[in-house]
Structure formats: structure tokens, C-alpha cells
């Protein structure tokens, strides 16, 4: 069973995510700074469009636009997502034996904005599950409490599996300029969704939700928009996993479960970031 939960991990002492991230990226340093850098440089096409037909010029212009869109995804950055940071810092405000600010600084410096967005949102999700579990009333049926403990344990296993599918391939690239790009982080998270038995059948829901989220993004800060999108995708995968685990445990129709999932969503959902 889950001793850590019963030991009182909750609002006062949030869970500290212990993934392989510290060792996996020990020799991997993101090449970048607070300003986003394009990994590939789009060459100007003005001279080309002057000597080709009108249809050819239009095609080249369209191609350039596509390439520009792709390059927006291939940026690397160590810029902080202050909205995401704030939620974690507030969560750990009463934890004296763990410096979340220093941890975040290290993550951004070592792994960049986009990998950190995944790590930070995953940590927030894990804490939200533990907090929601600790809020289950003592009057709840023993059978329900036991099943919820099983849910949390299975959720931990799910997150460990995600870390392997998302962090391992990034680490395998080595300390090169492409490590931690927005494009790669998005792609590995998307791949993880369809590779995970708990979430693969939710792909249509996932695609629709992500499309709506991107549509609602405001401002022209490509780094923060991609950071927010990665955090949202991480939230969705964990939410879908919880829902499927609950179904398998026959918890999904329990009234108490709706309180649990509502608490999780309230804390974790990036759409509430301010």
C-alpha cells in the first residue's frame, strides 16, 4: 500500500517527485538562455520568388510560412513559466525541508523551459492526487478508501511509465542543441498518450482539447504558449489515466470519486494558471 500518503503527505507537505530526471540529465545541458533561439535558420526566399512563375512564387511563400511555423516549435529556451512556477511555489510554501524555488531554477537551467514544463506539471499533478486523497472523509466506506489507495498507487506507476516514454528519448539525444525543443517535447508527449494503455483510446478527446487550448492562447510569446501547451497536455494525460484507473477499479460511479476528481482538476488544470 501507499505509506507515503498515510504518512500525511498533503497540503502541508507536498510530495517531492523522485524521477530519474536528476541522473538522466546529469550530463545534458540545454543550449540556450532566457531568450528563445531558433535551432534552424530559415533562409530568405525573396530572390527565388523574383525569377519563378506566380504559382511557383505562391508555393514558395506557402512553404516559407510552413517552415516558419515549424521553426516556432523548434525553439529552445530556459525562460521560466511564472504561472506554473507560482502554483508549485504556493503548494510548497509550508515545506521547510525542500526548496522548490532552487529546484525549479535548476530544472530550467539544466533542462530548459519545455522539459521543465512537463516535469513541473507532472509534479503538480502528483501532489494534486495526494492532496485529493488526503481530503477523503474518514467516514468514507473502508472499501472505497482501499480502492482509492490502489488508484493512487497505480497513478504513480503510470507517471513513472510516462517519464520513461518522454524523458528517455530526450536524454538519448545527448547534449545537443535539439535537446528539450518544444517540437520534441510535444511529439514525445503525444506519442506517450497513444502508447499508454490507459490513455490511447482518448486520442480524439485529447486532440480536440489541445486544439481548443491552442485557439484560446493569447499573446505572441511562442515560448510561453508552447510551455503552457506542454503543461496542458501533461495534465490531460494524467487526468485520462486517473479516469481509466477509476473505471477499472469500479470507482467511476462513486459519489466520493467526483469530489476527488474535482479537487484534482481544481489544483492541476493549467487553464486556471494566473
PDB file of C-alpha atoms in Angstrom:
ATOM      1  CA  UNK A   1       0.000   0.000   0.000  1.00  0.00           C
ATOM      2  CA  UNK A   2       0.961   3.640  -0.059  1.00  0.00           C
ATOM      3  CA  UNK A   3       2.750   4.508   3.136  1.00  0.00           C
ATOM      4  CA  UNK A   4       3.695   7.973   1.939  1.00  0.00           C
ATOM      5  CA  UNK A   5       0.066   9.042   1.637  1.00  0.00           C
ATOM      6  CA  UNK A   6      -0.884   7.708   5.036  1.00  0.00           C
ATOM      7  CA  UNK A   7       2.156   9.475   6.462  1.00  0.00           C
ATOM      8  CA  UNK A   8       0.385  12.768   5.879  1.00  0.00           C
ATOM      9  CA  UNK A   9       1.630  13.958   2.533  1.00  0.00           C
ATOM     10  CA  UNK A  10      -0.788  16.636   1.503  1.00  0.00           C
ATOM     11  CA  UNK A  11      -1.194  20.373   1.633  1.00  0.00           C
ATOM     12  CA  UNK A  12       1.281  20.874   4.441  1.00  0.00           C
ATOM     13  CA  UNK A  13       3.967  18.645   2.988  1.00  0.00           C
ATOM     14  CA  UNK A  14       3.615  18.080  -0.745  1.00  0.00           C
ATOM     15  CA  UNK A  15       5.084  15.073  -2.437  1.00  0.00           C
ATOM     16  CA  UNK A  16       8.559  15.555  -3.920  1.00  0.00           C
ATOM     17  CA  UNK A  17       8.651  13.860  -7.295  1.00  0.00           C
ATOM     18  CA  UNK A  18      11.560  11.441  -7.404  1.00  0.00           C
ATOM     19  CA  UNK A  19      12.007  10.528 -11.033  1.00  0.00           C
ATOM     20  CA  UNK A  20      15.220   9.687 -12.818  1.00  0.00           C
ATOM     21  CA  UNK A  21      15.477  13.288 -14.016  1.00  0.00           C
ATOM     22  CA  UNK A  22      18.431  14.165 -11.791  1.00  0.00           C
ATOM     23  CA  UNK A  23      20.628  11.429 -13.213  1.00  0.00           C
ATOM     24  CA  UNK A  24      19.134  11.225 -16.684  1.00  0.00           C
ATOM     25  CA  UNK A  25      20.104  14.799 -17.459  1.00  0.00           C
ATOM     26  CA  UNK A  26      23.280  14.978 -15.365  1.00  0.00           C
ATOM     27  CA  UNK A  27      25.426  15.431 -18.474  1.00  0.00           C
ATOM     28  CA  UNK A  28      22.797  17.108 -20.602  1.00  0.00           C
ATOM     29  CA  UNK A  29      22.763  20.904 -20.631  1.00  0.00           C
ATOM     30  CA  UNK A  30      20.249  22.827 -22.702  1.00  0.00           C
ATOM     31  CA  UNK A  31      21.999  25.135 -25.169  1.00  0.00           C
ATOM     32  CA  UNK A  32      20.098  28.363 -24.713  1.00  0.00           C
ATOM     33  CA  UNK A  33      19.346  31.310 -22.478  1.00  0.00           C
ATOM     34  CA  UNK A  34      16.348  33.317 -21.351  1.00  0.00           C
ATOM     35  CA  UNK A  35      15.800  34.393 -24.939  1.00  0.00           C
ATOM     36  CA  UNK A  36      14.439  31.729 -27.274  1.00  0.00           C
ATOM     37  CA  UNK A  37      16.738  30.648 -30.093  1.00  0.00           C
ATOM     38  CA  UNK A  38      15.762  29.060 -33.368  1.00  0.00           C
ATOM     39  CA  UNK A  39      17.620  25.836 -33.938  1.00  0.00           C
ATOM     40  CA  UNK A  40      17.293  26.168 -37.683  1.00  0.00           C
ATOM     41  CA  UNK A  41      17.528  29.376 -39.606  1.00  0.00           C
ATOM     42  CA  UNK A  42      15.043  29.977 -42.389  1.00  0.00           C
ATOM     43  CA  UNK A  43      16.862  31.235 -45.466  1.00  0.00           C
ATOM     44  CA  UNK A  44      15.317  34.242 -47.261  1.00  0.00           C
ATOM     45  CA  UNK A  45      13.465  33.351 -50.440  1.00  0.00           C
ATOM     46  CA  UNK A  46      12.992  36.837 -51.921  1.00  0.00           C
ATOM     47  CA  UNK A  47      15.395  36.287 -54.796  1.00  0.00           C
ATOM     48  CA  UNK A  48      13.820  32.965 -55.672  1.00  0.00           C
ATOM     49  CA  UNK A  49      10.318  34.363 -55.934  1.00  0.00           C
ATOM     50  CA  UNK A  50      11.525  37.024 -58.373  1.00  0.00           C
ATOM     51  CA  UNK A  51      12.518  34.504 -61.030  1.00  0.00           C
ATOM     52  CA  UNK A  52       9.749  31.916 -60.865  1.00  0.00           C
ATOM     53  CA  UNK A  53       6.166  31.922 -62.016  1.00  0.00           C
ATOM     54  CA  UNK A  54       3.354  33.423 -59.971  1.00  0.00           C
ATOM     55  CA  UNK A  55       2.128  29.980 -58.905  1.00  0.00           C
ATOM     56  CA  UNK A  56       5.678  28.978 -58.069  1.00  0.00           C
ATOM     57  CA  UNK A  57       6.149  32.140 -56.005  1.00  0.00           C
ATOM     58  CA  UNK A  58       2.964  31.430 -54.104  1.00  0.00           C
ATOM     59  CA  UNK A  59       4.104  27.897 -53.447  1.00  0.00           C
ATOM     60  CA  UNK A  60       7.445  29.104 -52.139  1.00  0.00           C
ATOM     61  CA  UNK A  61       5.733  31.671 -49.935  1.00  0.00           C
ATOM     62  CA  UNK A  62       3.464  28.985 -48.514  1.00  0.00           C
ATOM     63  CA  UNK A  63       6.460  26.735 -47.955  1.00  0.00           C
ATOM     64  CA  UNK A  64       8.261  29.534 -46.122  1.00  0.00           C
ATOM     65  CA  UNK A  65       5.231  30.043 -43.887  1.00  0.00           C
ATOM     66  CA  UNK A  66       5.112  26.337 -43.107  1.00  0.00           C
ATOM     67  CA  UNK A  67       8.835  26.376 -42.324  1.00  0.00           C
ATOM     68  CA  UNK A  68       8.404  29.389 -40.068  1.00  0.00           C
ATOM     69  CA  UNK A  69       5.638  27.588 -38.191  1.00  0.00           C
ATOM     70  CA  UNK A  70       7.850  24.549 -37.779  1.00  0.00           C
ATOM     71  CA  UNK A  71      10.735  26.656 -36.538  1.00  0.00           C
ATOM     72  CA  UNK A  72       8.488  28.177 -33.900  1.00  0.00           C
ATOM     73  CA  UNK A  73       8.199  24.676 -32.484  1.00  0.00           C
ATOM     74  CA  UNK A  74      11.973  24.098 -32.614  1.00  0.00           C
ATOM     75  CA  UNK A  75      12.896  26.840 -30.208  1.00  0.00           C
ATOM     76  CA  UNK A  76      14.903  26.175 -27.081  1.00  0.00           C
ATOM     77  CA  UNK A  77      14.731  28.350 -24.004  1.00  0.00           C
ATOM     78  CA  UNK A  78      15.424  28.469 -20.273  1.00  0.00           C
ATOM     79  CA  UNK A  79      12.770  31.115 -19.661  1.00  0.00           C
ATOM     80  CA  UNK A  80      10.580  30.475 -16.605  1.00  0.00           C
ATOM     81  CA  UNK A  81       6.857  29.909 -16.919  1.00  0.00           C
ATOM     82  CA  UNK A  82       5.954  32.138 -13.994  1.00  0.00           C
ATOM     83  CA  UNK A  83       2.328  30.976 -13.865  1.00  0.00           C
ATOM     84  CA  UNK A  84       3.364  27.355 -13.478  1.00  0.00           C
ATOM     85  CA  UNK A  85       6.133  28.239 -11.028  1.00  0.00           C
ATOM     86  CA  UNK A  86       3.714  30.193  -8.852  1.00  0.00           C
ATOM     87  CA  UNK A  87       1.368  27.235  -8.417  1.00  0.00           C
ATOM     88  CA  UNK A  88       4.201  24.957  -7.292  1.00  0.00           C
ATOM     89  CA  UNK A  89       5.789  27.595  -5.044  1.00  0.00           C
ATOM     90  CA  UNK A  90       2.430  28.195  -3.341  1.00  0.00           C
ATOM     91  CA  UNK A  91       1.954  24.469  -2.934  1.00  0.00           C
ATOM     92  CA  UNK A  92       5.322  24.073  -1.223  1.00  0.00           C
ATOM     93  CA  UNK A  93       5.113  27.294   0.809  1.00  0.00           C
ATOM     94  CA  UNK A  94       4.935  25.437   4.133  1.00  0.00           C
ATOM     95  CA  UNK A  95       7.566  22.837   3.284  1.00  0.00           C
ATOM     96  CA  UNK A  96      10.742  23.803   5.108  1.00  0.00           C
ATOM     97  CA  UNK A  97      12.926  20.842   4.112  1.00  0.00           C
ATOM     98  CA  UNK A  98      12.570  21.289   0.344  1.00  0.00           C
ATOM     99  CA  UNK A  99      13.452  24.409  -1.651  1.00  0.00           C
ATOM    100  CA  UNK A 100      11.123  24.346  -4.631  1.00  0.00           C
ATOM    101  CA  UNK A 101      12.452  27.651  -5.998  1.00  0.00           C
ATOM    102  CA  UNK A 102      16.001  26.335  -6.220  1.00  0.00           C
ATOM    103  CA  UNK A 103      14.755  23.102  -7.725  1.00  0.00           C
ATOM    104  CA  UNK A 104      12.850  24.990 -10.413  1.00  0.00           C
ATOM    105  CA  UNK A 105      15.875  27.186 -11.128  1.00  0.00           C
ATOM    106  CA  UNK A 106      17.980  24.058 -11.601  1.00  0.00           C
ATOM    107  CA  UNK A 107      15.412  22.417 -13.856  1.00  0.00           C
ATOM    108  CA  UNK A 108      15.114  25.447 -16.124  1.00  0.00           C
ATOM    109  CA  UNK A 109      18.889  25.925 -16.297  1.00  0.00           C
ATOM    110  CA  UNK A 110      19.678  22.263 -16.922  1.00  0.00           C
ATOM    111  CA  UNK A 111      16.710  21.059 -18.958  1.00  0.00           C
ATOM    112  CA  UNK A 112      15.135  24.174 -20.493  1.00  0.00           C
ATOM    113  CA  UNK A 113      11.637  25.600 -20.478  1.00  0.00           C
ATOM    114  CA  UNK A 114       9.827  22.765 -22.209  1.00  0.00           C
ATOM    115  CA  UNK A 115      11.179  19.723 -20.367  1.00  0.00           C
ATOM    116  CA  UNK A 116      10.677  21.662 -17.133  1.00  0.00           C
ATOM    117  CA  UNK A 117       7.077  22.381 -18.129  1.00  0.00           C
ATOM    118  CA  UNK A 118       6.490  18.633 -18.303  1.00  0.00           C
ATOM    119  CA  UNK A 119       8.349  17.946 -15.046  1.00  0.00           C
ATOM    120  CA  UNK A 120       6.679  20.779 -13.136  1.00  0.00           C
ATOM    121  CA  UNK A 121       3.164  19.926 -14.316  1.00  0.00           C
ATOM    122  CA  UNK A 122       3.753  16.258 -13.530  1.00  0.00           C
ATOM    123  CA  UNK A 123       4.872  17.184 -10.032  1.00  0.00           C
ATOM    124  CA  UNK A 124       1.812  19.381  -9.615  1.00  0.00           C
ATOM    125  CA  UNK A 125      -0.431  16.560 -10.831  1.00  0.00           C
ATOM    126  CA  UNK A 126       1.109  14.087  -8.397  1.00  0.00           C
ATOM    127  CA  UNK A 127       0.675  16.446  -5.465  1.00  0.00           C
ATOM    128  CA  UNK A 128      -2.909  17.146  -6.509  1.00  0.00           C
ATOM    129  CA  UNK A 129      -3.688  13.425  -6.429  1.00  0.00           C
ATOM    130  CA  UNK A 130      -2.162  13.061  -2.972  1.00  0.00           C
ATOM    131  CA  UNK A 131      -3.979  16.139  -1.666  1.00  0.00           C
ATOM    132  CA  UNK A 132      -7.298  14.938  -3.071  1.00  0.00           C
ATOM    133  CA  UNK A 133      -6.700  11.526  -1.490  1.00  0.00           C
ATOM    134  CA  UNK A 134      -5.967  13.075   1.892  1.00  0.00           C
ATOM    135  CA  UNK A 135      -9.221  15.024   1.682  1.00  0.00           C
ATOM    136  CA  UNK A 136     -11.304  11.847   1.507  1.00  0.00           C
ATOM    137  CA  UNK A 137     -13.539  11.929   4.621  1.00  0.00           C
ATOM    138  CA  UNK A 138     -12.755   9.437   7.347  1.00  0.00           C
ATOM    139  CA  UNK A 139     -16.415   8.452   7.182  1.00  0.00           C
ATOM    140  CA  UNK A 140     -15.958   7.073   3.658  1.00  0.00           C
ATOM    141  CA  UNK A 141     -16.511   3.345   3.301  1.00  0.00           C
ATOM    142  CA  UNK A 142     -13.371   1.273   4.038  1.00  0.00           C
ATOM    143  CA  UNK A 143     -13.770  -0.452   0.672  1.00  0.00           C
ATOM    144  CA  UNK A 144     -13.762   2.930  -1.085  1.00  0.00           C
ATOM    145  CA  UNK A 145     -10.704   4.122   0.847  1.00  0.00           C
ATOM    146  CA  UNK A 146      -8.841   0.932  -0.066  1.00  0.00           C
ATOM    147  CA  UNK A 147      -9.684   1.291  -3.743  1.00  0.00           C
ATOM    148  CA  UNK A 148      -8.619   4.949  -3.730  1.00  0.00           C
ATOM    149  CA  UNK A 149      -5.283   3.932  -2.235  1.00  0.00           C
ATOM    150  CA  UNK A 150      -4.936   1.452  -5.092  1.00  0.00           C
ATOM    151  CA  UNK A 151      -5.782   4.240  -7.555  1.00  0.00           C
ATOM    152  CA  UNK A 152      -3.023   6.475  -6.225  1.00  0.00           C
ATOM    153  CA  UNK A 153      -0.510   3.639  -6.358  1.00  0.00           C
ATOM    154  CA  UNK A 154      -1.461   2.825  -9.953  1.00  0.00           C
ATOM    155  CA  UNK A 155      -1.271   6.515 -10.835  1.00  0.00           C
ATOM    156  CA  UNK A 156       2.310   6.632  -9.521  1.00  0.00           C
ATOM    157  CA  UNK A 157       3.135   3.685 -11.783  1.00  0.00           C
ATOM    158  CA  UNK A 158       1.510   5.479 -14.709  1.00  0.00           C
ATOM    159  CA  UNK A 159       3.632   8.596 -14.144  1.00  0.00           C
ATOM    160  CA  UNK A 160       6.822   6.540 -13.945  1.00  0.00           C
ATOM    161  CA  UNK A 161       5.920   4.958 -17.270  1.00  0.00           C
ATOM    162  CA  UNK A 162       5.342   8.403 -18.796  1.00  0.00           C
ATOM    163  CA  UNK A 163       8.740   9.590 -17.589  1.00  0.00           C
ATOM    164  CA  UNK A 164      10.381   6.704 -19.415  1.00  0.00           C
ATOM    165  CA  UNK A 165       8.483   7.384 -22.643  1.00  0.00           C
ATOM    166  CA  UNK A 166       9.053  11.148 -22.598  1.00  0.00           C
ATOM    167  CA  UNK A 167      12.343  11.773 -20.797  1.00  0.00           C
ATOM    168  CA  UNK A 168      14.348   8.764 -22.014  1.00  0.00           C
ATOM    169  CA  UNK A 169      14.266   9.668 -25.730  1.00  0.00           C
ATOM    170  CA  UNK A 170      15.219  13.262 -24.941  1.00  0.00           C
ATOM    171  CA  UNK A 171      18.133  12.102 -22.832  1.00  0.00           C
ATOM    172  CA  UNK A 172      19.209   9.671 -25.560  1.00  0.00           C
ATOM    173  CA  UNK A 173      19.780  12.633 -27.878  1.00  0.00           C
ATOM    174  CA  UNK A 174      22.673  13.784 -25.706  1.00  0.00           C
ATOM    175  CA  UNK A 175      23.790  17.355 -25.042  1.00  0.00           C
ATOM    176  CA  UNK A 176      22.981  18.748 -28.473  1.00  0.00           C
ATOM    177  CA  UNK A 177      21.093  21.917 -29.474  1.00  0.00           C
ATOM    178  CA  UNK A 178      17.928  19.912 -30.196  1.00  0.00           C
ATOM    179  CA  UNK A 179      17.514  18.542 -26.676  1.00  0.00           C
ATOM    180  CA  UNK A 180      14.428  19.943 -24.999  1.00  0.00           C
ATOM    181  CA  UNK A 181      12.943  21.726 -28.011  1.00  0.00           C
ATOM    182  CA  UNK A 182       9.233  22.478 -27.923  1.00  0.00           C
ATOM    183  CA  UNK A 183       8.739  20.328 -31.014  1.00  0.00           C
ATOM    184  CA  UNK A 184      10.369  17.277 -29.462  1.00  0.00           C
ATOM    185  CA  UNK A 185       8.641  17.645 -26.098  1.00  0.00           C
ATOM    186  CA  UNK A 186       5.259  17.975 -27.779  1.00  0.00           C
ATOM    187  CA  UNK A 187       5.940  14.986 -30.019  1.00  0.00           C
ATOM    188  CA  UNK A 188       7.106  12.713 -27.213  1.00  0.00           C
ATOM    189  CA  UNK A 189       4.123  13.637 -25.059  1.00  0.00           C
ATOM    190  CA  UNK A 190       1.758  12.968 -27.983  1.00  0.00           C
ATOM    191  CA  UNK A 191       3.479   9.623 -28.578  1.00  0.00           C
ATOM    192  CA  UNK A 192       3.189   8.761 -24.889  1.00  0.00           C
ATOM    193  CA  UNK A 193      -0.558   9.317 -24.975  1.00  0.00           C
ATOM    194  CA  UNK A 194      -1.103   6.789 -27.764  1.00  0.00           C
ATOM    195  CA  UNK A 195       1.478   4.335 -26.365  1.00  0.00           C
ATOM    196  CA  UNK A 196      -0.107   4.217 -22.918  1.00  0.00           C
ATOM    197  CA  UNK A 197      -2.858   1.622 -22.489  1.00  0.00           C
ATOM    198  CA  UNK A 198      -4.666   3.913 -20.051  1.00  0.00           C
ATOM    199  CA  UNK A 199      -4.936   6.814 -22.482  1.00  0.00           C
ATOM    200  CA  UNK A 200      -4.586   5.637 -26.084  1.00  0.00           C
ATOM    201  CA  UNK A 201      -8.350   5.415 -26.687  1.00  0.00           C
ATOM    202  CA  UNK A 202      -8.715   9.089 -25.646  1.00  0.00           C
ATOM    203  CA  UNK A 203      -6.718  10.433 -28.592  1.00  0.00           C
ATOM    204  CA  UNK A 204      -9.710  12.124 -30.235  1.00  0.00           C
ATOM    205  CA  UNK A 205     -10.650  13.820 -26.948  1.00  0.00           C
ATOM    206  CA  UNK A 206      -7.019  14.829 -26.473  1.00  0.00           C
ATOM    207  CA  UNK A 207      -6.644  16.286 -29.974  1.00  0.00           C
ATOM    208  CA  UNK A 208      -9.858  18.285 -29.645  1.00  0.00           C
ATOM    209  CA  UNK A 209      -8.962  19.604 -26.188  1.00  0.00           C
ATOM    210  CA  UNK A 210      -5.460  20.628 -27.288  1.00  0.00           C
ATOM    211  CA  UNK A 211      -6.831  22.355 -30.377  1.00  0.00           C
ATOM    212  CA  UNK A 212      -9.241  24.366 -28.245  1.00  0.00           C
ATOM    213  CA  UNK A 213      -6.482  25.202 -25.775  1.00  0.00           C
ATOM    214  CA  UNK A 214      -4.185  26.463 -28.541  1.00  0.00           C
ATOM    215  CA  UNK A 215      -7.013  28.518 -30.014  1.00  0.00           C
ATOM    216  CA  UNK A 216      -7.517  30.254 -26.663  1.00  0.00           C
ATOM    217  CA  UNK A 217      -3.822  31.069 -26.158  1.00  0.00           C
ATOM    218  CA  UNK A 218      -3.233  34.801 -26.025  1.00  0.00           C
ATOM    219  CA  UNK A 219      -0.195  36.885 -26.898  1.00  0.00           C
ATOM    220  CA  UNK A 220       2.684  36.245 -29.281  1.00  0.00           C
ATOM    221  CA  UNK A 221       5.172  34.767 -26.799  1.00  0.00           C
ATOM    222  CA  UNK A 222       5.926  31.487 -28.574  1.00  0.00           C
ATOM    223  CA  UNK A 223       7.956  30.155 -25.646  1.00  0.00           C
ATOM    224  CA  UNK A 224       5.194  30.644 -23.078  1.00  0.00           C
ATOM    225  CA  UNK A 225       2.498  29.425 -25.439  1.00  0.00           C
ATOM    226  CA  UNK A 226       4.406  26.199 -26.044  1.00  0.00           C
ATOM    227  CA  UNK A 227       5.206  25.867 -22.343  1.00  0.00           C
ATOM    228  CA  UNK A 228       1.531  26.257 -21.456  1.00  0.00           C
ATOM    229  CA  UNK A 229       0.540  23.735 -24.133  1.00  0.00           C
ATOM    230  CA  UNK A 230       3.038  21.145 -22.862  1.00  0.00           C
ATOM    231  CA  UNK A 231       1.763  21.616 -19.304  1.00  0.00           C
ATOM    232  CA  UNK A 232      -1.823  21.216 -20.505  1.00  0.00           C
ATOM    233  CA  UNK A 233      -1.013  18.041 -22.427  1.00  0.00           C
ATOM    234  CA  UNK A 234       0.679  16.619 -19.321  1.00  0.00           C
ATOM    235  CA  UNK A 235      -2.399  17.456 -17.265  1.00  0.00           C
ATOM    236  CA  UNK A 236      -4.714  15.794 -19.777  1.00  0.00           C
ATOM    237  CA  UNK A 237      -2.746  12.540 -19.932  1.00  0.00           C
ATOM    238  CA  UNK A 238      -2.739  12.246 -16.140  1.00  0.00           C
ATOM    239  CA  UNK A 239      -6.432  13.133 -15.927  1.00  0.00           C
ATOM    240  CA  UNK A 240      -7.341  10.491 -18.509  1.00  0.00           C
ATOM    241  CA  UNK A 241      -5.209   7.940 -16.659  1.00  0.00           C
ATOM    242  CA  UNK A 242      -6.976   8.640 -13.363  1.00  0.00           C
ATOM    243  CA  UNK A 243     -10.370   8.289 -15.007  1.00  0.00           C
ATOM    244  CA  UNK A 244      -9.452   4.980 -16.642  1.00  0.00           C
ATOM    245  CA  UNK A 245      -7.902   3.596 -13.441  1.00  0.00           C
ATOM    246  CA  UNK A 246     -11.077   4.565 -11.574  1.00  0.00           C
ATOM    247  CA  UNK A 247     -13.162   2.746 -14.181  1.00  0.00           C
ATOM    248  CA  UNK A 248     -11.074  -0.405 -13.850  1.00  0.00           C
ATOM    249  CA  UNK A 249     -11.429  -0.232 -10.056  1.00  0.00           C
ATOM    250  CA  UNK A 250     -15.174   0.399 -10.382  1.00  0.00           C
ATOM    251  CA  UNK A 251     -14.849   3.762  -8.676  1.00  0.00           C
ATOM    252  CA  UNK A 252     -16.108   5.936 -11.512  1.00  0.00           C
ATOM    253  CA  UNK A 253     -19.738   5.939 -10.324  1.00  0.00           C
ATOM    254  CA  UNK A 254     -18.963   6.573  -6.654  1.00  0.00           C
ATOM    255  CA  UNK A 255     -20.166   9.995  -5.468  1.00  0.00           C
ATOM    256  CA  UNK A 256     -16.999  10.428  -3.437  1.00  0.00           C
ATOM    257  CA  UNK A 257     -14.878   9.940  -6.560  1.00  0.00           C
ATOM    258  CA  UNK A 258     -16.396  13.028  -8.153  1.00  0.00           C
ATOM    259  CA  UNK A 259     -15.216  15.049  -5.160  1.00  0.00           C
ATOM    260  CA  UNK A 260     -11.745  13.539  -5.599  1.00  0.00           C
ATOM    261  CA  UNK A 261     -11.509  14.283  -9.316  1.00  0.00           C
ATOM    262  CA  UNK A 262     -12.953  17.788  -8.848  1.00  0.00           C
ATOM    263  CA  UNK A 263     -10.255  18.543  -6.275  1.00  0.00           C
ATOM    264  CA  UNK A 264      -7.553  17.244  -8.619  1.00  0.00           C
ATOM    265  CA  UNK A 265      -8.769  19.322 -11.554  1.00  0.00           C
ATOM    266  CA  UNK A 266      -9.137  22.466  -9.447  1.00  0.00           C
ATOM    267  CA  UNK A 267      -5.493  22.318  -8.365  1.00  0.00           C
ATOM    268  CA  UNK A 268      -3.829  20.990 -11.524  1.00  0.00           C
ATOM    269  CA  UNK A 269      -5.636  22.385 -14.553  1.00  0.00           C
ATOM    270  CA  UNK A 270      -3.259  24.821 -16.358  1.00  0.00           C
ATOM    271  CA  UNK A 271      -6.260  26.738 -17.669  1.00  0.00           C
ATOM    272  CA  UNK A 272      -6.560  28.108 -14.133  1.00  0.00           C
ATOM    273  CA  UNK A 273      -2.945  29.339 -14.068  1.00  0.00           C
ATOM    274  CA  UNK A 274      -2.683  33.021 -13.192  1.00  0.00           C
TER     275      UNK A 274
END
